[in-house]
Coordinates of C-alpha atoms in Angstrom, one line a residue:
M1 CA 38.6 -12.2 -43.6
M2 CA 37.2 -8.8 -43.0
D3 CA 36.9 -6.9 -39.7
K4 CA 34.3 -4.3 -39.0
P5 CA 35.0 -2.3 -35.9
T6 CA 31.2 -1.7 -35.3
D7 CA 27.9 -2.6 -36.9
N8 CA 26.2 -0.5 -39.5
I9 CA 24.5 2.6 -37.9
Q10 CA 22.0 3.4 -40.7
N11 CA 21.3 1.9 -44.2
N12 CA 23.5 4.7 -45.7
M13 CA 26.2 4.9 -43.0
Y14 CA 28.9 2.4 -41.9
N15 CA 32.3 2.3 -40.3
G16 CA 35.6 1.6 -42.1
S17 CA 36.8 -2.1 -42.3
F18 CA 39.9 -4.0 -43.2
E19 CA 40.9 -7.5 -44.3
L20 CA 44.0 -9.7 -44.6
S21 CA 44.7 -11.9 -47.6
Y22 CA 47.2 -14.7 -47.7
K23 CA 48.7 -15.1 -51.2
E24 CA 51.6 -17.0 -52.7
D25 CA 53.8 -14.0 -52.8
G26 CA 52.9 -12.5 -49.4
V27 CA 50.3 -11.2 -46.9
Y28 CA 48.2 -8.3 -48.1
L29 CA 46.2 -5.7 -46.2
T30 CA 43.2 -4.0 -47.7
V31 CA 41.6 -1.1 -45.8
H32 CA 38.2 0.3 -46.7
S33 CA 37.1 3.8 -46.0
P34 CA 34.0 4.5 -43.9
R35 CA 30.7 6.1 -45.1
G36 CA 29.7 8.5 -42.4
G37 CA 31.2 6.3 -39.6
A38 CA 34.6 5.8 -37.9
R39 CA 37.8 5.1 -39.8
V40 CA 39.9 2.1 -39.2
T41 CA 42.7 2.9 -36.7
I42 CA 46.3 1.6 -36.8
G43 CA 45.8 0.0 -33.3
E44 CA 43.0 -2.1 -34.6
V45 CA 45.1 -3.4 -37.5
L46 CA 48.2 -4.0 -35.3
N47 CA 46.0 -6.0 -32.8
K48 CA 44.8 -8.2 -35.6
L49 CA 48.3 -8.8 -36.9
T50 CA 49.4 -9.8 -33.4
K51 CA 46.4 -12.1 -33.0
K52 CA 47.0 -13.7 -36.4
Q53 CA 50.7 -14.0 -35.6
V54 CA 51.8 -12.3 -38.9
R55 CA 55.6 -12.3 -38.9
N56 CA 58.0 -9.6 -40.0
Y57 CA 55.3 -7.3 -41.3
N58 CA 56.3 -3.9 -42.8
R59 CA 55.1 -1.3 -40.4
A60 CA 55.4 1.5 -42.9
A61 CA 53.3 -0.4 -45.4
V62 CA 50.7 -1.0 -42.7
D63 CA 50.6 2.8 -41.8
S64 CA 50.3 3.7 -45.5
A65 CA 47.4 1.3 -46.1
V66 CA 45.5 2.6 -43.1
Q67 CA 46.1 6.2 -44.0
K68 CA 45.0 5.8 -47.6
A69 CA 42.0 3.5 -46.8
G70 CA 41.6 3.2 -50.6
S71 CA 40.3 -0.4 -50.8
I72 CA 43.6 -1.5 -52.5
A73 CA 45.4 -4.6 -51.3
E74 CA 49.0 -3.6 -50.2
K75 CA 51.6 -6.2 -49.4
I76 CA 52.7 -5.9 -45.8
A77 CA 54.7 -9.2 -45.2
D78 CA 56.4 -12.1 -47.1
A79 CA 54.4 -15.2 -47.9
Q80 CA 53.6 -17.3 -44.8
E81 CA 51.0 -19.8 -43.7
E82 CA 47.9 -18.3 -42.1
Y83 CA 47.5 -18.8 -38.4
K84 CA 44.0 -20.1 -38.0
I85 CA 41.7 -19.1 -35.1
D86 CA 38.7 -21.1 -34.2
A87 CA 35.4 -19.6 -33.0
S88 CA 35.4 -18.5 -29.4
I89 CA 32.7 -18.0 -26.7
S90 CA 32.2 -15.2 -24.2
L91 CA 29.8 -15.8 -21.3
S92 CA 27.6 -13.4 -19.2
I93 CA 25.6 -14.3 -16.2
S94 CA 22.6 -12.4 -14.8
P95 CA 23.1 -11.0 -11.2
D96 CA 20.4 -13.3 -9.9
R97 CA 22.3 -16.3 -11.4
M98 CA 19.2 -17.4 -13.2
K99 CA 20.2 -16.7 -16.8
A100 CA 23.4 -17.3 -18.9
N101 CA 24.0 -15.7 -22.3
I102 CA 26.8 -16.4 -24.7
I103 CA 28.3 -14.5 -27.6
I104 CA 30.1 -16.5 -30.3
S105 CA 33.0 -14.7 -32.0
P106 CA 33.4 -16.0 -35.6
P107 CA 36.4 -18.2 -36.6
E108 CA 39.2 -16.6 -38.5
G109 CA 40.5 -19.3 -40.8
G110 CA 39.5 -21.9 -38.2
R111 CA 36.3 -23.7 -37.5
M112 CA 33.0 -23.3 -35.6
L113 CA 32.7 -25.1 -32.2
S114 CA 30.8 -28.3 -31.9
A115 CA 27.8 -28.8 -29.7
G116 CA 29.9 -30.9 -27.4
E117 CA 32.5 -28.1 -27.1
I118 CA 29.9 -25.5 -26.2
L119 CA 28.4 -27.8 -23.5
E120 CA 31.9 -28.5 -22.2
Y121 CA 32.6 -24.7 -22.0
L122 CA 29.4 -24.2 -20.0
K123 CA 30.3 -27.1 -17.7
T124 CA 33.7 -25.7 -17.1
N125 CA 32.1 -22.4 -16.0
G126 CA 29.9 -24.2 -13.6
I127 CA 26.6 -24.1 -15.5
V128 CA 24.9 -27.4 -15.1
F129 CA 21.1 -26.6 -15.0
G130 CA 18.6 -25.3 -17.4
I131 CA 20.9 -25.6 -20.5
K132 CA 18.9 -25.1 -23.7
N133 CA 20.3 -28.2 -25.6
E134 CA 18.2 -27.4 -28.7
V135 CA 19.8 -23.9 -28.9
V136 CA 23.3 -25.5 -28.5
S137 CA 22.6 -27.9 -31.3
E138 CA 21.2 -25.2 -33.6
L139 CA 24.2 -22.9 -32.9
S140 CA 26.7 -25.6 -33.9
K141 CA 24.9 -26.2 -37.2
N142 CA 23.8 -22.6 -38.0
P143 CA 26.0 -20.3 -35.9
M144 CA 25.0 -16.8 -35.0
Y145 CA 28.1 -14.7 -34.6
N146 CA 28.5 -11.6 -32.4
Q147 CA 24.9 -11.9 -31.1
Q148 CA 23.8 -12.5 -27.5
V149 CA 22.0 -15.8 -27.1
L150 CA 20.2 -17.1 -24.1
I151 CA 21.9 -20.5 -23.5
A152 CA 20.7 -21.5 -20.0
E153 CA 17.8 -20.5 -17.7
G154 CA 17.0 -21.5 -14.1
I155 CA 13.6 -22.1 -12.6
A156 CA 12.3 -19.3 -10.4
P157 CA 10.8 -20.2 -7.1
E158 CA 7.0 -19.8 -6.7
N159 CA 5.9 -18.5 -3.3
G160 CA 2.8 -20.0 -1.8
I161 CA -0.5 -18.3 -1.8
N162 CA -1.7 -16.9 1.6
G163 CA -4.7 -18.4 3.2
T164 CA -8.1 -16.6 2.9
L165 CA -11.3 -16.4 4.9
E166 CA -14.7 -17.5 3.6
F167 CA -17.5 -15.7 5.5
H168 CA -20.8 -17.6 6.0
F169 CA -22.8 -14.5 6.9
D170 CA -23.6 -11.2 5.2
R171 CA -21.0 -8.6 6.1
S172 CA -22.3 -6.0 3.6
K173 CA -25.6 -5.2 5.3
D174 CA -26.4 -1.5 4.8
A175 CA -29.5 -1.4 6.8
K176 CA -29.8 2.0 8.4
P177 CA -32.9 3.4 10.1
S178 CA -34.6 6.1 8.0
I179 CA -36.5 9.2 9.0
M180 CA -39.8 9.8 7.4
E181 CA -41.0 13.3 6.2
D182 CA -43.0 13.9 9.4
G183 CA -40.0 13.2 11.5
R184 CA -40.8 9.7 12.7
V185 CA -38.3 7.0 12.4
N186 CA -39.3 3.8 10.5
F187 CA -38.3 1.0 12.8
R188 CA -40.3 -1.8 11.1
E189 CA -38.0 -2.7 8.2
L190 CA -34.6 -2.2 9.7
N191 CA -33.0 -5.6 8.8
L192 CA -30.1 -4.7 11.1
I193 CA -29.6 -8.1 12.8
E194 CA -28.6 -11.5 11.5
N195 CA -29.4 -14.2 14.1
V196 CA -27.1 -17.2 14.6
T197 CA -27.4 -20.3 16.8
K198 CA -24.7 -21.8 19.0
G199 CA -22.3 -23.9 16.9
K200 CA -23.1 -22.2 13.6
V201 CA -20.0 -21.9 11.4
L202 CA -19.4 -18.2 10.8
I203 CA -16.0 -18.3 8.9
T204 CA -14.0 -21.0 7.2
A205 CA -10.2 -20.5 6.9
I206 CA -8.9 -21.6 3.5
P207 CA -5.4 -23.0 4.1
P208 CA -2.4 -21.5 2.4
T209 CA -0.4 -23.3 -0.3
K210 CA 3.2 -24.4 -0.1
G211 CA 5.9 -22.6 -2.0
K212 CA 7.7 -24.4 -4.9
P213 CA 11.5 -24.0 -4.7
G214 CA 13.5 -23.0 -7.7
V215 CA 17.0 -23.9 -9.1
N216 CA 19.5 -21.5 -10.6
I217 CA 21.8 -22.3 -13.6
F218 CA 24.5 -23.5 -11.2
G219 CA 22.2 -26.2 -9.8
T220 CA 21.7 -24.4 -6.5
D221 CA 18.2 -24.8 -4.9
I222 CA 16.4 -21.5 -4.3
P223 CA 13.9 -21.7 -1.4
A224 CA 10.4 -20.4 -1.8
L225 CA 8.2 -18.9 0.9
D226 CA 5.1 -20.8 2.0
G227 CA 1.8 -18.9 2.1
K228 CA 0.8 -17.4 5.4
P229 CA -2.2 -18.8 7.1
A230 CA -5.2 -16.5 7.4
V231 CA -6.0 -15.3 10.9
L232 CA -9.5 -16.0 12.1
P233 CA -10.9 -12.6 13.3
R234 CA -12.0 -13.9 16.7
G235 CA -14.1 -11.4 18.7
K236 CA -16.5 -12.1 21.5
N237 CA -18.7 -15.2 22.0
V238 CA -17.1 -17.2 19.2
E239 CA -14.9 -20.3 19.2
I240 CA -12.1 -21.5 16.9
S241 CA -12.2 -25.2 16.1
P242 CA -9.3 -27.5 17.3
D243 CA -7.9 -27.7 13.8
G244 CA -8.0 -23.9 13.5
H245 CA -10.0 -24.0 10.3
T246 CA -13.4 -22.6 11.4
L247 CA -14.9 -19.9 13.6
T248 CA -18.2 -20.8 15.2
A249 CA -20.8 -19.0 17.4
A250 CA -20.4 -19.8 21.1
I251 CA -23.9 -18.6 22.0
D252 CA -27.3 -17.9 20.4
G253 CA -27.4 -14.2 19.4
L254 CA -26.6 -11.6 16.8
V255 CA -23.5 -11.8 14.6
N256 CA -21.6 -8.5 14.0
Y257 CA -18.4 -7.7 12.1
I258 CA -17.0 -4.7 13.9
D259 CA -13.4 -3.3 13.7
G260 CA -12.2 -6.3 11.8
K261 CA -13.5 -8.9 14.4
V262 CA -16.5 -11.2 14.4
S263 CA -18.5 -11.3 17.5
V264 CA -21.9 -12.8 18.6
F265 CA -24.0 -10.5 20.8
A266 CA -27.0 -11.4 22.9
L267 CA -29.7 -8.9 23.6
Y268 CA -30.2 -7.2 27.0
E269 CA -33.6 -5.7 27.5
V270 CA -34.6 -3.1 30.1
Q271 CA -38.4 -3.1 30.5
A272 CA -38.7 0.3 32.1
D273 CA -36.4 3.3 32.8
V274 CA -32.7 3.2 33.4
D275 CA -32.6 4.7 36.9
N276 CA -31.7 3.8 40.4
S277 CA -33.4 0.5 40.1
T278 CA -31.1 -0.7 37.3
G279 CA -28.0 1.3 37.8
N280 CA -25.5 1.8 35.0
I281 CA -25.6 -0.8 32.2
N282 CA -22.5 -2.2 30.6
F283 CA -23.3 -5.2 28.3
I284 CA -21.4 -7.2 25.7
G285 CA -24.3 -7.4 23.3
N286 CA -27.3 -5.3 22.1
V287 CA -29.4 -3.3 24.6
L288 CA -33.0 -2.4 24.3
V289 CA -34.4 0.2 26.7
R290 CA -38.2 0.4 26.6
G291 CA -38.4 3.4 28.9
N292 CA -36.3 6.5 29.5
I293 CA -32.6 6.9 30.4
L294 CA -32.4 9.4 33.3
S295 CA -29.7 12.0 33.9
G296 CA -26.4 10.8 35.4
F297 CA -26.7 7.2 34.2
S298 CA -24.8 5.4 31.5
V299 CA -25.5 2.6 29.0
E300 CA -22.7 0.9 27.2
A301 CA -23.0 -1.9 24.7
G302 CA -20.7 -3.9 22.4
G303 CA -23.5 -3.9 19.8
N304 CA -26.5 -1.7 19.1
I305 CA -28.5 0.4 21.6
E306 CA -32.2 1.2 21.1
V307 CA -34.1 3.5 23.4
W308 CA -37.9 3.9 23.1
G309 CA -38.2 6.8 25.6
V310 CA -36.4 10.0 26.2
V311 CA -32.7 10.3 27.0
E312 CA -31.7 13.0 29.5
G313 CA -28.2 14.0 30.5
A314 CA -27.0 10.5 30.3
R315 CA -24.0 8.8 28.5
I316 CA -24.6 6.2 25.8
K317 CA -21.8 4.4 24.1
A318 CA -22.3 1.6 21.5
G319 CA -20.0 -0.5 19.4
G320 CA -22.7 -0.6 16.8
N321 CA -25.7 1.8 16.1
I322 CA -27.7 4.0 18.4
V323 CA -31.4 4.5 17.8
L324 CA -33.4 6.9 19.9
R325 CA -37.1 6.6 19.0
R326 CA -37.9 9.9 20.6
G327 CA -34.8 12.0 21.3
M328 CA -32.3 13.4 23.8
Q329 CA -32.5 16.4 26.1
G330 CA -28.9 16.4 27.2
L331 CA -28.9 19.4 29.6
G332 CA -25.3 20.0 28.6
K333 CA -24.2 16.6 30.0
G334 CA -25.7 14.2 27.4
V335 CA -23.2 12.1 25.4
L336 CA -23.8 9.7 22.4
I337 CA -20.8 7.8 21.1
C338 CA -21.0 4.9 18.6
D339 CA -18.9 3.1 16.0
G340 CA -21.9 2.9 13.7
D341 CA -24.8 5.2 13.0
I342 CA -27.1 7.4 15.1
A343 CA -30.8 7.9 14.4
A344 CA -33.0 10.2 16.6
R345 CA -36.0 12.4 16.4
Y346 CA -34.2 15.3 18.1
I347 CA -31.0 16.0 20.1
E348 CA -30.5 19.0 22.3
H349 CA -27.5 20.3 24.4
S350 CA -25.5 17.1 23.9
N351 CA -22.2 15.8 22.7
I352 CA -22.5 13.4 19.8
E353 CA -19.9 11.2 18.0
A354 CA -20.6 8.6 15.3
K355 CA -18.1 7.0 13.0
G356 CA -20.9 6.4 10.4
D357 CA -24.0 8.5 9.6
I358 CA -26.3 10.6 11.9
K359 CA -30.0 11.1 11.0
A360 CA -32.4 13.3 13.0
E361 CA -35.2 15.9 12.6
A362 CA -33.4 18.5 14.7
I363 CA -30.0 19.0 16.4
M364 CA -29.8 22.0 18.6
H365 CA -26.9 23.6 20.6
S366 CA -24.8 20.4 20.5
N367 CA -21.3 19.4 19.6
V368 CA -21.4 16.9 16.8
K369 CA -18.7 14.6 15.3
C370 CA -19.8 12.5 12.3
G371 CA -17.5 10.4 10.3
N372 CA -19.6 10.1 7.1
R373 CA -22.9 12.0 6.5
L374 CA -25.2 14.1 8.6
E375 CA -28.9 14.2 7.5
L376 CA -31.5 16.5 9.0
T377 CA -35.0 15.9 7.6
G378 CA -38.6 15.6 8.8
K379 CA -40.7 18.7 9.5
K380 CA -37.8 20.8 10.8
G381 CA -34.6 19.5 9.3
L382 CA -32.9 21.9 11.7
L383 CA -29.2 22.4 12.7
V384 CA -28.7 25.3 15.0
G385 CA -26.0 26.4 17.5
G386 CA -23.0 24.4 18.7
S387 CA -20.2 22.9 16.6
T388 CA -20.7 20.3 13.9
R389 CA -17.9 18.4 12.2
V390 CA -18.8 15.9 9.5
G391 CA -16.6 13.8 7.3
K392 CA -18.3 14.0 3.9
E393 CA -21.7 15.7 3.6
I394 CA -24.4 17.7 5.5
S395 CA -27.9 17.7 4.3
A396 CA -30.4 20.0 6.1
K397 CA -33.4 22.1 5.6
V398 CA -32.3 24.9 8.0
I399 CA -28.9 25.8 9.4
G400 CA -28.7 28.6 12.0
S401 CA -31.6 30.8 13.2
P402 CA -33.1 34.2 12.4
M403 CA -31.4 35.6 15.6
S404 CA -28.0 34.9 14.0
T405 CA -27.2 32.2 16.5
V406 CA -23.5 31.2 16.2
T407 CA -23.5 27.9 14.4
E408 CA -20.1 26.4 13.4
V409 CA -20.2 23.8 10.6
E410 CA -17.2 21.9 9.3
V411 CA -17.3 19.3 6.5
G412 CA -14.7 17.5 4.4
V413 CA -12.5 15.7 7.0
D414 CA -13.3 12.8 9.2
P415 CA -13.0 14.2 12.7
T416 CA -11.7 10.9 14.1
L417 CA -8.9 10.9 11.5
R418 CA -7.9 14.4 12.3
E419 CA -7.8 13.5 16.0
R420 CA -5.8 10.4 15.3
Y421 CA -3.4 12.5 13.2
K422 CA -2.7 14.7 16.3
E423 CA -2.3 11.7 18.5
V424 CA 0.3 10.1 16.2
K425 CA 2.2 13.4 15.9
E426 CA 2.4 13.5 19.7
E427 CA 3.4 9.8 19.9
I428 CA 6.3 10.5 17.4
K429 CA 7.6 13.2 19.7
I430 CA 7.6 10.9 22.7
A431 CA 9.3 8.0 20.7
E432 CA 12.0 10.4 19.5
A433 CA 12.6 11.5 23.1
D434 CA 12.8 7.9 24.3
I435 CA 15.3 7.0 21.6
K436 CA 17.5 10.0 22.5
K437 CA 17.4 8.9 26.2
A438 CA 18.4 5.3 25.2
E439 CA 21.2 6.5 23.0
Q440 CA 22.6 8.7 25.8
A441 CA 22.6 5.7 28.2
I442 CA 24.2 3.5 25.5
G443 CA 26.9 6.1 24.8
M444 CA 27.8 6.3 28.5
L445 CA 27.9 2.6 29.0
R446 CA 30.0 2.0 25.9
K447 CA 32.6 4.4 27.3
L448 CA 32.7 2.3 30.5
E449 CA 33.0 -0.9 28.3
Q450 CA 36.0 0.6 26.3
A451 CA 37.6 1.5 29.6
G452 CA 37.2 -2.1 30.8
V453 CA 35.2 -1.2 33.9
L454 CA 31.8 -2.3 32.7
T455 CA 30.3 -4.5 35.4
A456 CA 27.9 -7.4 34.8
D457 CA 24.8 -5.5 36.0
K458 CA 25.8 -2.5 33.8
K459 CA 26.3 -4.8 30.9
E460 CA 22.7 -6.0 31.4
I461 CA 21.5 -2.4 31.4
L462 CA 23.4 -1.8 28.2
L463 CA 21.7 -4.8 26.5
K464 CA 18.3 -3.6 27.8
S465 CA 19.0 0.0 26.5
E466 CA 19.9 -1.3 23.1
R467 CA 16.7 -3.4 23.0
T468 CA 14.7 -0.4 24.1
R469 CA 16.3 1.7 21.4
E470 CA 15.5 -0.8 18.7
Y471 CA 11.9 -1.1 19.9
Y472 CA 11.3 2.6 19.7
R473 CA 13.0 2.9 16.4
T474 CA 10.6 0.3 15.0
K475 CA 7.7 2.0 16.6
L476 CA 8.9 5.4 15.3
E477 CA 9.1 4.0 11.7
E478 CA 5.5 2.6 12.0
L479 CA 4.2 5.9 13.4
R480 CA 5.9 7.9 10.5
E481 CA 4.3 5.5 8.0
E482 CA 0.9 6.0 9.7
V483 CA 1.4 9.8 9.5
Q484 CA 2.2 9.6 5.8
K485 CA -0.9 7.6 5.2
L486 CA -3.1 9.9 7.2
D487 CA -1.6 12.9 5.3
E488 CA -2.7 11.2 2.1
V489 CA -6.2 10.4 3.3
L490 CA -6.7 13.8 4.8
E491 CA -5.6 15.5 1.6
Q492 CA -7.9 13.3 -0.5
E493 CA -10.9 13.7 1.8
S494 CA -10.5 17.5 2.3
F495 CA -13.5 18.0 0.0
G496 CA -17.1 17.8 1.1
R497 CA -20.4 19.7 0.6
I498 CA -23.4 21.1 2.4
L499 CA -26.8 20.8 1.0
I500 CA -29.5 23.3 2.2
Q501 CA -33.1 22.6 1.2
S502 CA -34.5 25.8 2.7
I503 CA -32.2 28.4 4.3
V504 CA -28.8 29.2 6.0
Y505 CA -29.0 32.2 8.3
P506 CA -26.2 34.7 9.1
G507 CA -24.1 33.7 12.1
T508 CA -23.3 30.4 10.5
K509 CA -19.5 29.8 10.1
V510 CA -18.7 27.2 7.4
T511 CA -15.4 25.3 7.0
I512 CA -14.7 22.9 4.2
G513 CA -11.3 21.3 4.4
T514 CA -9.0 24.3 5.0
C515 CA -11.4 26.9 3.6
M516 CA -13.6 29.1 5.8
M517 CA -16.6 31.3 5.1
S518 CA -18.9 33.4 7.4
V519 CA -22.5 33.6 6.2
R520 CA -23.5 37.3 6.2
E521 CA -26.9 37.1 4.4
N522 CA -29.6 34.5 4.0
L523 CA -28.7 31.7 1.6
Q524 CA -31.6 29.7 0.2
Y525 CA -32.0 26.4 -1.5
C526 CA -28.3 26.0 -2.3
S527 CA -25.2 23.9 -1.9
L528 CA -21.9 25.0 -0.4
Y529 CA -18.7 23.3 -1.8
R530 CA -15.0 23.9 -2.0
D531 CA -13.5 25.3 -5.2
G532 CA -9.7 25.6 -4.8
A533 CA -9.1 28.0 -1.9
D534 CA -12.7 29.3 -1.8
I535 CA -16.1 28.1 -0.7
R536 CA -18.7 28.5 -3.4
V537 CA -22.4 28.8 -3.3
G538 CA -24.1 26.7 -6.0
A539 CA -27.5 25.3 -6.9
Y540 CA -29.1 22.7 -4.6
K541 CA -28.4 19.3 -6.0

């Protein structure tokens, strides 16, 4: 038998080895020198002699053979019968208890283990499931020594699939009113509304699937998670069926998918002006005003708002789009706010905020917040005065005026995201302060508890304080995650551009992301964009 302390390292390199031979006149030790590898040590040989129970060996002869390593058999003990060692098994189990591997050490004068003995060894070690019987049989016939072999494997659990929603109306409508070259808005082909009748199925919830449990190699069941049911996005004027599988319209009206919820809106129509005869309007659905909206009045709608006349210093707020067929003379008090798009012929001395796009022929001396794109076309295509903040892009014919009217323009960051970022930062400060207060109260009450003077009502306060602390800790973690996501979004979106079809006048201050530039001379037919830490003037495109 020959022992090799380690495997070959390369084709031309191997460690030293040794072997014992049992002959009629004694036991012989042969030690082979290495080629580039490690030499045989005296400890390795002595361990083998002990394991093989070689009696009365000559230690000096052993030392001499190891030192010489000359591949010459040297007698180290008198003749004796060889102690035979059968093959043995070592077992390793994965941390998740799903796999078992064995390594078979070769026999030394003994025999290989039978398939039954291997199975009995596994059973003794508690392995009862997933045993690869074909591997066991093959190993007993054609053993693989000193190699790791997968001998048993459990069945992993399969979690169920979450439920999904099937929409039965078009959520991807991108119908936005367009402004023609002469400044008029084309209202004929809007395709903004999808009508539904009461009882129409709007969404079907596809049920989740059950999880399939698994089993580890010790026969222990491993539970699986069932899929979570999909939540129907119930908004206004819709109903969920008794079985919870469908969402249907509760009224005849217009279906809208806004802020992750499905609602059905009816239309409220004002035949003349919004004035003292109507009062303020607050309606769940879409609103159509065929006349004007006078100063001091407000119109709020859960859906779209359309005005055929002129809007004065009024307040208009919509959950959908705002369309002004003529325009707005805000008188410094006019307000337009919507979650969708704004389209108007002109807007003057007003405060405007849209999460989507804004389209107009002229915006003058107003404060503008636009989440996506601001487009100024028509005859004038003018943006002058005030402050304008746009998420992605501004396209205009003229920005500013020949009189160097101060016109502040910022593009590249969604203003609502920036404001939310500030709000979350402030909420984090408040949550941290609340946690600190709760911990101070807990610390004081714990001292009373240790002193054995904590009354029942104080104990209740202690429990409430601990619950309060955990609530604010969870809230603080959520806020910090939101801040991190907002940081990433703001960093990614800090690039935008401004397209000028005609001219930008001096007096215009441009901000793109964190870069700023003051226009000191006329810029014509160009684009402004961010390049690193600077704002560049490029060709119009």
